[in-house]
Short mmCIF file of C-alpha atoms in Angstrom, two decimals:
data_model
loop_
_atom_site.label_atom_id
_atom_site.label_comp_id
_atom_site.label_asym_id
_atom_site.label_seq_id
_atom_site.Cartn_x
_atom_site.Cartn_y
_atom_site.Cartn_z
CA SER A 23 -61.94 -12.58 20.51
CA ARG A 24 -62.05 -9.07 21.95
CA ILE A 25 -60.89 -7.51 25.36
CA LEU A 26 -62.89 -6.66 28.18
CA PHE A 27 -61.61 -6.33 31.54
CA HIS A 28 -63.79 -5.75 34.63
CA ALA A 29 -63.12 -5.80 38.13
CA LEU A 30 -64.51 -4.85 41.14
CA GLY A 31 -63.72 -3.79 45.12
CA HIS A 32 -60.76 -1.56 43.57
CA TRP A 33 -62.19 0.87 46.51
CA ARG A 34 -60.32 -1.68 49.06
CA ILE A 35 -56.93 -1.75 47.64
CA THR A 36 -56.25 1.21 46.12
CA PRO A 37 -56.24 4.63 47.94
CA GLY A 38 -57.11 6.94 44.91
CA PHE A 39 -60.68 4.83 44.29
CA HIS A 40 -60.81 4.42 48.08
CA ASP A 41 -61.30 8.38 48.19
CA LEU A 42 -63.35 8.91 44.75
CA LEU A 43 -66.76 7.33 47.20
CA TRP A 44 -66.51 10.21 48.94
CA ASN A 45 -65.88 13.08 46.71
CA PRO A 46 -68.19 15.93 46.78
CA ALA A 47 -68.78 15.95 43.27
CA PHE A 48 -70.37 12.56 43.03
CA THR A 49 -71.71 12.81 46.61
CA MET A 50 -73.91 14.96 46.95
CA ALA A 51 -75.19 14.31 43.30
CA ALA A 52 -75.46 11.11 44.03
CA TYR A 53 -77.85 12.09 48.03
CA GLN A 54 -80.07 14.48 45.21
CA LEU A 55 -81.14 11.59 42.31
CA LEU A 56 -81.68 9.45 45.69
CA GLY A 57 -83.39 11.39 47.77
CA GLY A 58 -81.75 10.93 50.19
CA PRO A 59 -78.35 9.65 52.42
CA VAL A 60 -76.74 7.39 50.31
CA ARG A 61 -74.81 3.84 50.81
CA PHE A 62 -72.06 2.61 49.12
CA TRP A 63 -72.90 -1.26 46.95
CA HIS A 64 -69.94 -1.80 45.01
CA ASP A 65 -67.46 -0.36 42.27
CA GLN A 66 -65.90 -1.67 39.56
CA ILE A 67 -63.17 -1.05 36.67
CA PHE A 68 -63.75 -0.53 32.84
CA TYR A 69 -59.85 -1.47 30.52
CA LYS A 70 -60.74 -1.76 26.64
CA PRO A 71 -57.52 -2.12 24.94
CA ALA A 72 -56.37 0.24 22.02
CA ASN A 73 -57.78 -1.09 19.47
CA ASP A 74 -58.74 -4.16 20.22
CA GLY A 75 -61.56 -3.14 23.04
CA GLY A 76 -64.75 -5.22 23.14
CA VAL A 77 -68.15 -4.72 23.51
CA VAL A 78 -70.13 -3.49 27.32
CA ALA A 79 -73.62 -5.56 26.14
CA TRP A 80 -77.46 -3.53 26.59
CA HIS A 81 -77.97 -4.57 29.64
CA GLN A 82 -79.49 -2.95 33.26
CA ASP A 83 -77.59 -3.03 36.29
CA TYR A 84 -79.99 -3.88 38.76
CA SER A 85 -80.76 -7.09 36.66
CA TYR A 86 -77.37 -8.13 38.50
CA TRP A 87 -78.41 -6.08 42.13
CA THR A 88 -82.07 -7.82 43.04
CA ARG A 89 -80.38 -9.63 45.68
CA THR A 90 -81.19 -5.16 47.08
CA VAL A 91 -84.45 -4.35 47.50
CA PRO A 92 -86.10 -2.61 46.50
CA LEU A 93 -84.73 -1.11 43.21
CA ASN A 94 -83.02 2.46 44.82
CA HIS A 95 -80.49 3.27 42.74
CA LEU A 96 -78.00 4.56 40.35
CA THR A 97 -74.41 4.14 39.02
CA CYS A 98 -71.95 6.76 38.68
CA TRP A 99 -69.46 6.10 35.51
CA ILE A 100 -66.60 8.20 35.81
CA GLY A 101 -64.18 8.44 32.77
CA LEU A 102 -59.98 8.08 33.20
CA ASP A 103 -59.92 8.29 29.25
CA ASP A 104 -61.12 10.67 27.17
CA SER A 105 -64.13 8.57 26.43
CA THR A 106 -65.42 9.34 21.95
CA LYS A 107 -67.75 6.68 19.57
CA GLU A 108 -64.42 6.00 18.06
CA ASN A 109 -63.57 4.27 21.42
CA GLY A 110 -66.10 2.87 22.90
CA CYS A 111 -68.11 5.79 24.41
CA VAL A 112 -71.22 4.34 27.32
CA HIS A 113 -74.52 4.60 24.68
CA TYR A 114 -77.88 5.23 27.22
CA VAL A 115 -81.46 4.29 25.75
CA PRO A 116 -83.72 7.29 26.69
CA GLY A 117 -86.92 6.40 28.65
CA SER A 118 -85.65 2.56 29.37
CA HIS A 119 -85.53 4.05 33.14
CA LYS A 120 -89.10 3.51 33.27
CA TRP A 121 -89.02 -0.33 31.55
CA ASP A 122 -89.93 -3.80 33.32
CA LEU A 123 -86.68 -4.80 34.98
CA LEU A 124 -85.36 -7.64 31.94
CA PRO A 125 -83.63 -11.57 32.58
CA ILE A 126 -80.77 -11.23 32.19
CA THR A 127 -78.79 -11.76 29.00
CA GLY A 128 -74.71 -11.10 29.55
CA LEU A 129 -72.58 -8.39 29.74
CA ALA A 130 -69.42 -8.98 27.12
CA GLY A 131 -69.87 -10.75 24.35
CA ASP A 132 -72.99 -9.90 22.37
CA MET A 133 -73.96 -6.54 21.80
CA ASP A 134 -77.53 -7.83 20.01
CA ALA A 135 -78.50 -10.56 23.62
CA ILE A 136 -80.39 -8.32 24.30
CA LYS A 137 -82.76 -7.96 21.60
CA GLU A 138 -84.52 -11.49 22.64
CA VAL A 139 -85.71 -9.88 26.07
CA LEU A 140 -87.46 -6.73 24.20
CA THR A 141 -90.69 -5.68 22.98
CA GLU A 142 -91.22 -4.48 19.17
CA ASP A 143 -91.48 -0.59 21.02
CA GLN A 144 -88.09 -1.08 23.28
CA PHE A 145 -86.31 -3.10 20.16
CA GLU A 146 -87.04 0.36 17.85
CA LYS A 147 -86.09 2.49 20.47
CA LEU A 148 -83.44 1.24 20.55
CA LEU A 149 -81.78 2.02 17.11
CA ASN A 150 -81.40 5.29 18.17
CA PRO A 151 -79.63 4.94 21.41
CA ILE A 152 -77.60 8.39 23.00
CA PRO A 153 -73.90 8.87 22.84
CA VAL A 154 -72.38 10.10 25.63
CA GLU A 155 -69.21 11.42 24.87
CA LEU A 156 -66.89 12.25 28.24
CA GLU A 157 -63.57 14.21 28.53
CA LYS A 158 -61.49 11.52 31.69
CA GLY A 159 -62.38 13.38 34.61
CA CYS A 160 -65.95 13.61 33.30
CA ALA A 161 -69.33 11.37 34.32
CA SER A 162 -72.68 10.33 34.13
CA PHE A 163 -75.04 9.40 36.42
CA HIS A 164 -77.84 6.91 35.56
CA HIS A 165 -81.02 4.89 36.79
CA GLY A 166 -80.90 1.55 37.79
CA LEU A 167 -83.04 0.51 35.23
CA THR A 168 -82.24 1.85 32.18
CA ILE A 169 -80.63 0.73 29.03
CA HIS A 170 -76.97 1.32 28.35
CA GLY A 171 -73.73 -0.35 27.11
CA SER A 172 -70.32 0.67 24.58
CA PHE A 173 -69.11 -0.80 21.80
CA GLU A 174 -66.01 -1.43 20.61
CA ASN A 175 -62.99 0.24 21.47
CA ASN A 176 -61.34 0.87 16.86
CA SER A 177 -59.37 3.43 18.11
CA PRO A 178 -55.25 3.74 19.21
CA ARG A 179 -56.27 5.25 22.73
CA PRO A 180 -57.63 3.49 25.43
CA ARG A 181 -60.70 3.95 27.00
CA ARG A 182 -60.98 2.85 31.38
CA ALA A 183 -63.84 4.05 33.28
CA ALA A 184 -64.35 3.99 37.60
CA VAL A 185 -67.72 3.01 37.92
CA VAL A 186 -69.14 3.68 41.95
CA ASN A 187 -72.81 1.72 41.82
CA ALA A 188 -75.11 3.58 45.67
CA PHE A 189 -78.71 2.55 46.42
CA LEU A 190 -80.44 5.05 48.66
CA ASP A 191 -80.25 3.97 53.11
CA GLY A 192 -82.44 2.12 53.95
CA THR A 193 -81.54 -0.65 51.35
CA LYS A 194 -82.52 -4.82 52.65
CA SER A 195 -80.94 -7.56 51.42
CA ASP A 196 -83.14 -10.24 50.15
CA GLN A 197 -80.51 -13.03 50.02
CA ASP A 198 -78.72 -14.55 53.14
CA GLU A 199 -75.37 -14.90 51.28
CA PRO A 200 -73.50 -12.39 51.54
CA MET A 201 -73.67 -9.98 48.81
CA LEU A 202 -70.18 -9.84 46.78
CA ALA A 203 -67.07 -13.00 47.60
CA GLY A 204 -65.17 -11.55 50.88
CA THR A 205 -67.57 -9.91 52.32
CA GLU A 206 -69.95 -10.68 55.57
CA PRO A 207 -73.47 -11.39 54.25
CA ILE A 208 -76.21 -9.32 55.95
CA PRO A 209 -79.54 -11.75 56.85
CA VAL A 210 -82.69 -10.71 54.96
CA GLY A 211 -84.10 -8.50 55.49
CA SER A 212 -82.07 -6.40 57.59
CA PRO A 213 -80.70 -3.06 55.87
CA MET A 214 -77.63 -3.11 54.10
CA GLY A 215 -74.83 -0.99 55.42
CA GLY A 216 -71.58 -1.91 58.04
CA THR A 217 -68.64 -2.59 57.00
CA PHE A 218 -68.71 -2.92 53.39
CA TYR A 219 -72.00 -1.26 52.83
CA PRO A 220 -70.93 2.47 54.23
CA MET A 221 -72.46 5.68 54.29
CA LEU A 222 -70.95 8.35 51.62
CA LYS A 223 -73.86 10.51 52.54
CA GLU A 224 -76.31 11.15 55.58
CA THR A 225 -77.51 15.13 54.94
CA ALA A 226 -78.28 17.13 52.45
CA TYR A 227 -75.02 19.80 54.02
#
């Protein structure tokens, strides 16, 4: 019965979210982390209302992105409010970016769903996640295989976040159907690009 609002595509309708994609504070870090030109994948908005915000269950982002290959992806999570343990900040499992790709076990509702696909050693590491508390306007970056999630918002303050997902230029389509609703299909084996997947930073300077 907890509430979690999740939406994609704000960059196409809201100037502030559009311009965020080309903000040098994001693009320079993304270029350095990916080791080359940065291309946009998609954006997200997460909203957990005060006192009643739901969880974002443990997951790997790339488990939802296997229609693009190879894995050269990253996520930038940007706080629109101060993010604390009380209002449901993101938690990361250290070292999980080195794990194999896991099956999808759900994004909302059941924080413990992922346990059914973990080894004993992975489960032990899940018990000691690192909370990342951020002031609004600050950001964290993570690898496409990093296990992360966030707990309920039990505070009197909302917890809102914008997310920008990107990949290294040259990443290719692995399906003939549209990647996202309302976008043009990119044939299997073709590099991702075009109107919906623009270049964000092409050079190191």
